[in-house]
Each structure stands twice: as C-alpha cells, then as structure tokens.
Amino acid sequence: MLVLTLSIFAPFYFSLVAVGCVALMTIVNYRVRVKAFRAPYTKLIFGFLTVWFFVAATYNNYLGMAYTILIYAIFTVGLYLRSVMTRPLFHEALDAACVGSLWCAAIAAIQKFATLSGAPNYRPVSVFTNANYYGMMIEFMVVIALYRIFTNPSRTTFYAAVLGANFVGLYLTGSCSSLVAMLCAVFVLLLYQNNRRLMAAFFVAVAVGAAVSALFPAVLPRSPDAIETTLAQRMSIWETALHGIRQHPLLGRGAVAYQMIYERFGGYKTYHSHNLALDMLLNFGMVGSSMVCAYVFLQMRLIAARLRHHVCGEMNALVVAALTAIFVHGMTDVTILWIQTALLFFLLVSSLGVGATYPQEVSLEGLLPVYGGEGRSAQVAYLKN
C-alpha cells in the first residue's frame, strides 16, 4: 500500500509498474479477486470498459484501446485498495502522500529557478508530465492535509508545512483552474466541519488574495494575455470536440478520441477535449457517458447513506471534496484521466471500504457493501476497521 502510494509521487513509469503488479496480483489470486470485485456495481463499470475497448478497436483507435486497458488496471487497483482498507492503513497512506508532495514541491521549485533566466514563463511540472496534472495533485493534497489536521491535530505543524509547500507548488504551476477547484474542495471540507471560525477565516483569506491580485497584478504567476490565449485555445478545442460528437453521438470512438479528429476539423492540437463532459461524450458517446454517470450517481448514494448513518463521516467528506475538485476542474480540463491523479483519487475513494461491514448491523437499505461476511465475523471486521 505505501509503495503504491509513493509511486504516485515519482515519474509515471513507476506508477505504471506499481499498478501493473497490484492489478495482476488481484486478478490472479482468487480470494483477493473475489473480495475486491464484491464492491457494488463493479460489473457495470467492467462491462462498460469491455464494450468501449471494442469500440476503439472498430475505429483503429489503438491508443484508446491501450488507455482502456490502463483504466481497467487502475480501477482494479482501486477495488483492491477498497477491499483491504482500514482506518490506520488509510491514514498511513495519506501521511506517505504528504511526504511525497513535499518532494514534488521541491522539484517544482528547482525546475522553476533553473529555467527562470531563459524561460521566465515556464510552468514547472515536477514529476507529473504536465503542469495541470500537478495542479490537480495539489488540489487533492491540500484537502488531504486539511483532513489530517482535523483527524490528527498532534501533527498540525507537519501538515501545515505540507499545505505551505503545496501552495507554493500551485503558485508555480500558474493553473487558474486548479486554484478555483482547490478553493471549492476546501469549502466543501470546511462545510462538513461546521466551524464558523474556520469558514470565516477561509472567506477572509480568499478575499485578501483576490484584493492583492487586483491591486498588484504583477504578483500573478500568469499575465492576463496568457490567460486570454488559453481561453481562445479552449474555445477551439471545444468546438472541435462538438464536431466529433455530432459524427458519432451514441458510442463515440473510444478513449482519447480527440487526437483522431483535431486535424480533420482544424482544431487546436492537444491530447483531449479539455472539458470532462465533452470528452466523455466524444470518447464514449451518450450510451457510455450515461453508464459512467450512473456509476458515479450510485457511488454518491452510497456516500450519502454513510453520511446519514454517521459511518466514517470525515472520510466521506474528504471523498466529496475530491469529487468537487474533479467536477470544477473538469469544466476546463480532463486532468483526472491520468495515471497519477486517478491513482490518488482511488486511494481516497478506498476509504469507502472502511466500516463497510457496519451497515450490516444497522440495515442501511442495501446500499452499502459488506466485506466481512455474515454474523459474528462481520462485527469483528468492523471493530478492526
């Protein structure tokens, strides 16, 4: 678990190896596979991946086929994490992620200073290939550090240092989308705490930051011209994606379909549609997008049931905060569809496996998974978690 977590904060080749090993172990070992695949609605997402692997093959979308296999492996790893997760293990993994983020922030600072004279507008990527991927990692790390402050106040100084390092990293990336998504995710996490002082401090900090940016625009990491250019690129990308969606509205063309169409429609050259909804429709059509949305909705019902019955409430709030960051950032980018960002998100979602046997004792409308078996064994598993 800890090796897998730390691989997220190394170049993605390490994450690929870690994902491949864990996914293979899960599939080959019968007992591990049965336990992992027992999670609710697993067949729905596996059926979706199988169908759209062949959709990509139909259009000779070989890169899309490879991405589908990778998504299958990452999802399998996520199910494995969820099936073995306990509260102490979850917190150890989050602490390991905090340590890894410090390393990544240091690398980003070195990259920025090394290129400052020759390329002052360079946006450091740390170990994440793209500055926007790094921005999403920071969104997750900020809410993780805040969560750990609430759940482990004895180490507040360490988590405050993690927050500071990631704020520096976010400033260096110059990602406006990441800033907005991070603020929305923090708001959701603080809302669950129901602490008026914390909420007031949050709004004061946001107001001060906005005022400083308006009064001293020179402190902004990116100029208004650069932001205007980025928006123009987004408009070109979105228009191209809409053309592609109209061609194949039902099933799409498989993963990363944008790379197959941008030349035909004269769109901006990039990897994806830079909008989560458009990218899903372009890749998977209305049928596949409906399946993904149905799965997400069912998981949200699961989280809502856990919140209503006070099952690991702070962990559930952390997952909702991460989902908020994904949805907000997804308006202008698709950074969640990358191995490192997806792995960290699935690590957070694995907390839904903690206390999953408890609902058997209180009958939560059949919405929550049961991993601990029947009767006395279920109660023992819950006490362990």
CSV table of C-alpha atoms in Angstrom, one decimal:
chain,number,residue,atom,x,y,z
A,1,MET,CA,0.0,0.0,0.0
A,2,LEU,CA,2.7,2.5,1.0
A,3,VAL,CA,4.9,1.6,-2.0
A,4,LEU,CA,1.9,2.1,-4.3
A,5,THR,CA,1.2,5.5,-2.7
A,6,LEU,CA,4.8,6.7,-3.0
A,7,SER,CA,4.9,5.6,-6.7
A,8,ILE,CA,2.3,8.2,-7.4
A,9,PHE,CA,4.8,10.9,-6.5
A,10,ALA,CA,7.5,9.5,-8.8
A,11,PRO,CA,7.6,9.7,-12.6
A,12,PHE,CA,4.6,7.9,-14.0
A,13,TYR,CA,6.7,4.9,-15.2
A,14,PHE,CA,6.9,3.9,-11.5
A,15,SER,CA,3.2,4.2,-11.2
A,16,LEU,CA,2.7,2.0,-14.3
A,17,VAL,CA,4.8,-0.7,-12.8
A,18,ALA,CA,3.1,-0.5,-9.4
A,19,VAL,CA,-0.4,-0.6,-11.0
A,20,GLY,CA,0.5,-3.5,-13.2
A,21,CYS,CA,1.8,-5.5,-10.3
A,22,VAL,CA,-1.1,-4.9,-8.0
A,23,ALA,CA,-3.7,-5.4,-10.7
A,24,LEU,CA,-2.1,-8.7,-11.8
A,25,MET,CA,-1.9,-9.9,-8.2
A,26,THR,CA,-5.6,-9.0,-7.7
A,27,ILE,CA,-6.7,-10.8,-10.9
A,28,VAL,CA,-4.6,-13.9,-10.4
A,29,ASN,CA,-5.3,-14.5,-6.7
A,30,TYR,CA,-8.8,-15.9,-6.5
A,31,ARG,CA,-9.6,-14.9,-2.9
A,32,VAL,CA,-8.2,-11.4,-3.4
A,33,ARG,CA,-10.2,-11.0,-6.7
A,34,VAL,CA,-13.5,-12.2,-5.2
A,35,LYS,CA,-13.1,-9.9,-2.2
A,36,ALA,CA,-12.1,-6.9,-4.4
A,37,PHE,CA,-14.8,-7.4,-7.1
A,38,ARG,CA,-17.5,-7.7,-4.4
A,39,ALA,CA,-17.8,-3.9,-4.4
A,40,PRO,CA,-21.2,-2.6,-5.5
A,41,TYR,CA,-21.8,-2.1,-9.2
A,42,THR,CA,-18.4,-3.4,-10.3
A,43,LYS,CA,-20.0,-5.4,-13.2
A,44,LEU,CA,-21.4,-2.2,-14.6
A,45,ILE,CA,-18.0,-0.4,-15.0
A,46,PHE,CA,-16.2,-3.6,-16.2
A,47,GLY,CA,-18.9,-4.1,-18.8
A,48,PHE,CA,-18.5,-0.5,-19.9
A,49,LEU,CA,-14.8,-0.9,-20.3
A,50,THR,CA,-15.1,-4.1,-22.3
A,51,VAL,CA,-17.6,-2.6,-24.7
A,52,TRP,CA,-15.6,0.5,-25.3
A,53,PHE,CA,-12.4,-1.4,-25.8
A,54,PHE,CA,-14.0,-2.9,-28.9
A,55,VAL,CA,-15.5,0.4,-29.9
A,56,ALA,CA,-11.9,1.8,-30.0
A,57,ALA,CA,-10.8,-1.2,-32.0
A,58,THR,CA,-13.6,-0.6,-34.5
A,59,TYR,CA,-12.1,2.8,-35.4
A,60,ASN,CA,-8.4,1.6,-35.2
A,61,ASN,CA,-8.0,3.7,-32.1
A,62,TYR,CA,-5.1,1.8,-30.8
A,63,LEU,CA,-4.1,4.4,-28.2
A,64,GLY,CA,-7.7,4.3,-27.0
A,65,MET,CA,-7.5,0.6,-26.6
A,66,ALA,CA,-4.3,0.9,-24.6
A,67,TYR,CA,-5.9,3.6,-22.4
A,68,THR,CA,-8.9,1.3,-21.8
A,69,ILE,CA,-6.7,-1.4,-20.5
A,70,LEU,CA,-4.9,1.0,-18.3
A,71,ILE,CA,-8.2,2.3,-16.9
A,72,TYR,CA,-9.2,-1.3,-16.3
A,73,ALA,CA,-6.0,-1.9,-14.3
A,74,ILE,CA,-6.3,1.3,-12.3
A,75,PHE,CA,-10.0,0.5,-11.5
A,76,THR,CA,-8.9,-3.0,-10.4
A,77,VAL,CA,-6.3,-1.5,-8.1
A,78,GLY,CA,-8.9,0.9,-6.7
A,79,LEU,CA,-11.2,-2.1,-5.9
A,80,TYR,CA,-8.3,-3.9,-4.2
A,81,LEU,CA,-7.5,-0.9,-2.1
A,82,ARG,CA,-11.1,-0.5,-1.1
A,83,SER,CA,-11.4,-4.2,-0.1
A,84,VAL,CA,-8.3,-4.2,2.2
A,85,MET,CA,-8.6,-0.6,3.6
A,86,THR,CA,-8.7,0.1,7.3
A,87,ARG,CA,-8.6,3.4,9.1
A,88,PRO,CA,-4.9,3.1,10.3
A,89,LEU,CA,-3.8,2.0,6.9
A,90,PHE,CA,-5.7,4.8,5.2
A,91,HIS,CA,-4.1,7.4,7.4
A,92,GLU,CA,-0.6,5.9,6.9
A,93,ALA,CA,-1.1,6.1,3.2
A,94,LEU,CA,-2.3,9.8,3.4
A,95,ASP,CA,0.8,10.6,5.5
A,96,ALA,CA,3.0,9.0,2.9
A,97,ALA,CA,1.3,11.1,0.3
A,98,CYS,CA,2.0,14.2,2.3
A,99,VAL,CA,5.7,13.3,2.4
A,100,GLY,CA,5.7,12.7,-1.3
A,101,SER,CA,4.1,16.0,-2.0
A,102,LEU,CA,7.0,17.8,-0.2
A,103,TRP,CA,9.4,16.1,-2.5
A,104,CYS,CA,7.3,17.1,-5.6
A,105,ALA,CA,7.1,20.8,-4.4
A,106,ALA,CA,10.9,20.9,-4.0
A,107,ILE,CA,11.4,19.5,-7.6
A,108,ALA,CA,9.0,22.1,-8.9
A,109,ALA,CA,10.9,24.9,-7.2
A,110,ILE,CA,14.2,23.7,-8.6
A,111,GLN,CA,12.7,23.4,-12.1
A,112,LYS,CA,11.4,27.0,-11.9
A,113,PHE,CA,14.6,28.5,-10.7
A,114,ALA,CA,16.6,26.5,-13.2
A,115,THR,CA,14.6,28.0,-16.1
A,116,LEU,CA,14.0,31.4,-14.7
A,117,SER,CA,16.6,33.3,-16.8
A,118,GLY,CA,16.0,31.5,-20.1
A,119,ALA,CA,12.2,30.9,-19.9
A,120,PRO,CA,10.6,33.0,-17.2
A,121,ASN,CA,7.1,31.9,-18.2
A,122,TYR,CA,7.9,28.2,-17.8
A,123,ARG,CA,5.4,26.3,-15.6
A,124,PRO,CA,7.1,23.6,-13.7
A,125,VAL,CA,5.6,20.1,-13.9
A,126,SER,CA,7.5,18.4,-11.0
A,127,VAL,CA,7.2,14.7,-11.8
A,128,PHE,CA,3.8,14.9,-13.4
A,129,THR,CA,4.4,15.4,-17.1
A,130,ASN,CA,2.1,18.4,-17.3
A,131,ALA,CA,1.6,21.5,-15.1
A,132,ASN,CA,-2.2,20.9,-15.0
A,133,TYR,CA,-1.7,17.3,-13.8
A,134,TYR,CA,0.5,18.7,-11.0
A,135,GLY,CA,-2.2,21.3,-10.2
A,136,MET,CA,-4.8,18.5,-9.7
A,137,MET,CA,-2.4,16.6,-7.5
A,138,ILE,CA,-2.1,19.8,-5.4
A,139,GLU,CA,-5.9,20.1,-5.2
A,140,PHE,CA,-6.1,16.6,-3.6
A,141,MET,CA,-3.1,17.2,-1.4
A,142,VAL,CA,-4.5,20.4,0.1
A,143,VAL,CA,-7.7,18.7,1.2
A,144,ILE,CA,-5.7,15.7,2.4
A,145,ALA,CA,-3.5,17.9,4.6
A,146,LEU,CA,-6.6,19.7,6.0
A,147,TYR,CA,-8.3,16.3,6.7
A,148,ARG,CA,-5.2,15.1,8.6
A,149,ILE,CA,-5.1,18.3,10.6
A,150,PHE,CA,-8.7,17.6,11.7
A,151,THR,CA,-8.1,13.9,12.4
A,152,ASN,CA,-4.5,14.1,13.8
A,153,PRO,CA,-4.1,17.5,15.4
A,154,SER,CA,-1.0,16.4,17.3
A,155,ARG,CA,1.0,16.8,14.0
A,156,THR,CA,-0.6,20.0,12.8
A,157,THR,CA,2.8,21.6,12.3
A,158,PHE,CA,3.8,18.9,9.7
A,159,TYR,CA,0.5,19.2,7.9
A,160,ALA,CA,0.7,23.0,7.9
A,161,ALA,CA,4.2,22.6,6.2
A,162,VAL,CA,2.6,20.3,3.6
A,163,LEU,CA,-0.1,22.9,3.0
A,164,GLY,CA,2.5,25.7,2.6
A,165,ALA,CA,4.7,23.6,0.2
A,166,ASN,CA,1.7,22.8,-2.0
A,167,PHE,CA,0.5,26.4,-2.1
A,168,VAL,CA,4.0,27.3,-3.4
A,169,GLY,CA,3.7,24.5,-6.0
A,170,LEU,CA,0.2,25.7,-7.0
A,171,TYR,CA,1.6,29.3,-7.5
A,172,LEU,CA,4.4,28.0,-9.6
A,173,THR,CA,2.1,26.0,-11.9
A,174,GLY,CA,0.1,29.1,-12.6
A,175,SER,CA,-3.0,26.9,-13.0
A,176,CYS,CA,-6.1,29.1,-12.5
A,177,SER,CA,-8.4,26.1,-12.9
A,178,SER,CA,-6.6,24.3,-10.1
A,179,LEU,CA,-6.9,27.3,-7.8
A,180,VAL,CA,-10.6,27.5,-8.3
A,181,ALA,CA,-11.1,23.8,-7.9
A,182,MET,CA,-8.9,23.7,-4.8
A,183,LEU,CA,-10.9,26.5,-3.2
A,184,CYS,CA,-14.2,24.8,-3.9
A,185,ALA,CA,-12.9,21.5,-2.5
A,186,VAL,CA,-11.6,23.2,0.7
A,187,PHE,CA,-15.0,24.9,1.1
A,188,VAL,CA,-16.8,21.5,0.9
A,189,LEU,CA,-14.4,20.0,3.5
A,190,LEU,CA,-14.8,23.0,5.9
A,191,LEU,CA,-18.6,22.9,5.4
A,192,TYR,CA,-18.7,19.4,6.9
A,193,GLN,CA,-16.7,20.7,9.9
A,194,ASN,CA,-19.5,23.2,10.6
A,195,ASN,CA,-17.0,25.5,12.3
A,196,ARG,CA,-17.9,29.2,11.8
A,197,ARG,CA,-14.4,30.4,12.7
A,198,LEU,CA,-12.8,28.2,10.1
A,199,MET,CA,-15.3,29.2,7.5
A,200,ALA,CA,-14.8,32.9,8.3
A,201,ALA,CA,-11.1,32.6,8.1
A,202,PHE,CA,-11.4,30.8,4.7
A,203,PHE,CA,-13.5,33.6,3.2
A,204,VAL,CA,-11.2,36.3,4.7
A,205,ALA,CA,-8.2,34.5,3.1
A,206,VAL,CA,-9.9,34.3,-0.3
A,207,ALA,CA,-11.0,38.0,-0.1
A,208,VAL,CA,-7.5,39.1,0.8
A,209,GLY,CA,-6.0,37.0,-2.0
A,210,ALA,CA,-8.4,38.4,-4.5
A,211,ALA,CA,-7.7,42.0,-3.4
A,212,VAL,CA,-4.0,41.6,-3.6
A,213,SER,CA,-4.3,40.1,-7.1
A,214,ALA,CA,-6.4,43.0,-8.2
A,215,LEU,CA,-4.2,45.7,-6.7
A,216,PHE,CA,-0.9,44.1,-7.6
A,217,PRO,CA,-1.4,42.1,-10.9
A,218,ALA,CA,2.4,41.7,-11.2
A,219,VAL,CA,2.3,39.1,-8.4
A,220,LEU,CA,0.1,36.8,-10.6
A,221,PRO,CA,2.1,33.9,-12.0
A,222,ARG,CA,0.5,34.3,-15.4
A,223,SER,CA,-0.3,37.5,-17.3
A,224,PRO,CA,-3.9,38.3,-18.5
A,225,ASP,CA,-2.7,37.9,-22.1
A,226,ALA,CA,-1.6,34.3,-21.3
A,227,ILE,CA,-5.0,33.6,-19.8
A,228,GLU,CA,-6.8,35.1,-22.8
A,229,THR,CA,-4.7,32.9,-25.1
A,230,THR,CA,-5.5,29.8,-23.1
A,231,LEU,CA,-9.3,30.6,-23.3
A,232,ALA,CA,-9.0,31.0,-27.1
A,233,GLN,CA,-7.4,27.6,-27.3
A,234,ARG,CA,-10.1,26.1,-25.1
A,235,MET,CA,-12.8,27.5,-27.4
A,236,SER,CA,-11.1,25.9,-30.5
A,237,ILE,CA,-10.8,22.6,-28.7
A,238,TRP,CA,-14.4,22.6,-27.5
A,239,GLU,CA,-15.7,23.5,-31.0
A,240,THR,CA,-13.7,20.6,-32.5
A,241,ALA,CA,-15.0,18.2,-29.8
A,242,LEU,CA,-18.6,19.2,-30.7
A,243,HIS,CA,-18.0,18.4,-34.3
A,244,GLY,CA,-16.6,14.9,-33.3
A,245,ILE,CA,-19.6,14.3,-31.0
A,246,ARG,CA,-22.1,15.0,-33.8
A,247,GLN,CA,-20.4,12.4,-36.0
A,248,HIS,CA,-20.7,9.6,-33.5
A,249,PRO,CA,-23.2,10.6,-30.8
A,250,LEU,CA,-24.2,7.2,-29.5
A,251,LEU,CA,-21.0,5.2,-28.9
A,252,GLY,CA,-18.2,7.7,-29.6
A,253,ARG,CA,-14.8,6.4,-30.9
A,254,GLY,CA,-13.1,5.1,-27.7
A,255,ALA,CA,-10.7,6.8,-25.3
A,256,VAL,CA,-8.6,9.8,-26.3
A,257,ALA,CA,-10.7,10.2,-29.5
A,258,TYR,CA,-9.8,13.9,-29.7
A,259,GLN,CA,-6.4,13.0,-31.1
A,260,MET,CA,-8.1,11.3,-34.0
A,261,ILE,CA,-10.2,14.3,-35.1
A,262,TYR,CA,-8.5,17.6,-34.4
A,263,GLU,CA,-6.7,17.6,-37.7
A,264,ARG,CA,-9.9,16.9,-39.7
A,265,PHE,CA,-11.7,19.8,-38.1
A,266,GLY,CA,-8.8,22.2,-37.8
A,267,GLY,CA,-8.8,22.2,-34.1
A,268,TYR,CA,-6.0,23.0,-31.6
A,269,LYS,CA,-3.6,20.2,-31.3
A,270,THR,CA,-3.7,18.6,-27.8
A,271,TYR,CA,-4.5,15.3,-26.1
A,272,HIS,CA,-8.1,15.6,-25.1
A,273,SER,CA,-11.2,17.9,-25.1
A,274,HIS,CA,-10.3,19.9,-22.0
A,275,ASN,CA,-13.8,19.5,-20.7
A,276,LEU,CA,-14.9,16.4,-18.8
A,277,ALA,CA,-18.4,16.3,-20.2
A,278,LEU,CA,-17.3,16.9,-23.8
A,279,ASP,CA,-14.5,14.4,-23.5
A,280,MET,CA,-16.8,11.7,-22.2
A,281,LEU,CA,-19.3,12.3,-25.0
A,282,LEU,CA,-16.6,12.3,-27.6
A,283,ASN,CA,-14.9,9.1,-26.3
A,284,PHE,CA,-17.9,7.1,-25.2
A,285,GLY,CA,-21.0,8.7,-26.7
A,286,MET,CA,-24.3,9.2,-24.9
A,287,VAL,CA,-24.6,5.5,-24.1
A,288,GLY,CA,-21.2,5.2,-22.4
A,289,SER,CA,-21.4,8.6,-20.7
A,290,SER,CA,-24.8,7.5,-19.2
A,291,MET,CA,-23.2,4.4,-17.8
A,292,VAL,CA,-20.4,6.4,-16.2
A,293,CYS,CA,-22.8,8.9,-14.8
A,294,ALA,CA,-25.0,6.1,-13.4
A,295,TYR,CA,-22.0,4.6,-11.6
A,296,VAL,CA,-21.0,7.9,-10.2
A,297,PHE,CA,-24.6,8.6,-9.0
A,298,LEU,CA,-24.7,5.2,-7.3
A,299,GLN,CA,-21.5,5.8,-5.5
A,300,MET,CA,-22.8,9.2,-4.4
A,301,ARG,CA,-25.9,7.5,-3.0
A,302,LEU,CA,-23.5,5.2,-1.1
A,303,ILE,CA,-21.7,8.1,0.3
A,304,ALA,CA,-25.0,9.8,1.3
A,305,ALA,CA,-26.1,6.7,3.1
A,306,ARG,CA,-22.8,6.5,5.0
A,307,LEU,CA,-23.2,10.2,6.0
A,308,ARG,CA,-26.8,9.8,7.1
A,309,HIS,CA,-25.8,6.9,9.4
A,310,HIS,CA,-22.5,8.5,10.6
A,311,VAL,CA,-20.2,5.9,9.1
A,312,CYS,CA,-16.7,7.4,8.8
A,313,GLY,CA,-18.2,10.9,8.2
A,314,GLU,CA,-14.9,12.8,7.8
A,315,MET,CA,-13.6,10.2,5.2
A,316,ASN,CA,-16.8,10.6,3.2
A,317,ALA,CA,-16.4,14.4,3.3
A,318,LEU,CA,-12.9,14.0,2.0
A,319,VAL,CA,-14.1,11.9,-0.9
A,320,VAL,CA,-16.9,14.5,-1.7
A,321,ALA,CA,-14.3,17.3,-1.6
A,322,ALA,CA,-12.1,15.4,-4.1
A,323,LEU,CA,-15.1,14.8,-6.3
A,324,THR,CA,-15.9,18.5,-6.1
A,325,ALA,CA,-12.3,19.3,-7.3
A,326,ILE,CA,-12.7,16.9,-10.2
A,327,PHE,CA,-16.1,18.4,-11.3
A,328,VAL,CA,-14.9,22.0,-11.1
A,329,HIS,CA,-11.6,21.4,-12.8
A,330,GLY,CA,-13.4,19.2,-15.3
A,331,MET,CA,-15.1,22.3,-16.7
A,332,THR,CA,-11.8,23.4,-18.4
A,333,ASP,CA,-9.6,20.3,-18.3
A,334,VAL,CA,-9.6,16.5,-18.0
A,335,THR,CA,-6.7,16.1,-15.6
A,336,ILE,CA,-8.3,13.2,-13.7
A,337,LEU,CA,-7.7,10.9,-16.7
A,338,TRP,CA,-4.1,10.4,-15.9
A,339,ILE,CA,-2.5,7.5,-14.0
A,340,GLN,CA,-1.1,9.5,-11.1
A,341,THR,CA,-4.1,11.7,-10.5
A,342,ALA,CA,-6.5,8.8,-10.9
A,343,LEU,CA,-4.5,6.6,-8.5
A,344,LEU,CA,-4.5,9.3,-5.8
A,345,PHE,CA,-8.3,9.7,-6.2
A,346,PHE,CA,-8.9,6.0,-6.0
A,347,LEU,CA,-6.8,5.9,-2.9
A,348,LEU,CA,-9.2,8.5,-1.3
A,349,VAL,CA,-12.2,6.6,-2.6
A,350,SER,CA,-10.8,3.4,-1.0
A,351,SER,CA,-11.9,4.9,2.4
A,352,LEU,CA,-15.5,3.7,1.4
A,353,GLY,CA,-14.2,0.2,2.4
A,354,VAL,CA,-13.6,1.3,5.9
A,355,GLY,CA,-16.5,0.4,8.2
A,356,ALA,CA,-18.2,-1.3,5.2
A,357,THR,CA,-19.4,-4.2,7.5
A,358,TYR,CA,-21.0,-1.8,10.0
A,359,PRO,CA,-24.2,-1.2,7.8
A,360,GLN,CA,-25.0,-4.9,8.1
A,361,GLU,CA,-25.7,-4.3,11.8
A,362,VAL,CA,-28.0,-1.3,11.1
A,363,SER,CA,-29.5,-2.3,7.7
A,364,LEU,CA,-28.7,0.7,5.5
A,365,GLU,CA,-31.3,0.0,2.8
A,366,GLY,CA,-28.9,-2.4,1.0
A,367,LEU,CA,-26.8,0.4,-0.4
A,368,LEU,CA,-23.5,-0.3,1.4
A,369,PRO,CA,-21.1,-3.1,0.6
A,370,VAL,CA,-20.5,-5.9,3.0
A,371,TYR,CA,-16.9,-7.3,3.0
A,372,GLY,CA,-16.9,-9.0,6.4
A,373,GLY,CA,-19.2,-12.0,5.8
A,374,GLU,CA,-22.1,-12.9,8.0
A,375,GLY,CA,-23.0,-12.7,11.7
A,376,ARG,CA,-20.2,-12.5,14.2
A,377,SER,CA,-17.4,-12.3,11.6
A,378,ALA,CA,-18.8,-9.1,10.2
A,379,GLN,CA,-18.9,-7.4,13.6
A,380,VAL,CA,-15.2,-8.4,14.2
A,381,ALA,CA,-14.2,-6.9,10.9
A,382,TYR,CA,-15.9,-3.7,11.7
A,383,LEU,CA,-14.2,-3.4,15.1
A,384,LYS,CA,-10.9,-4.0,13.4
A,385,ASN,CA,-11.6,-1.1,11.0
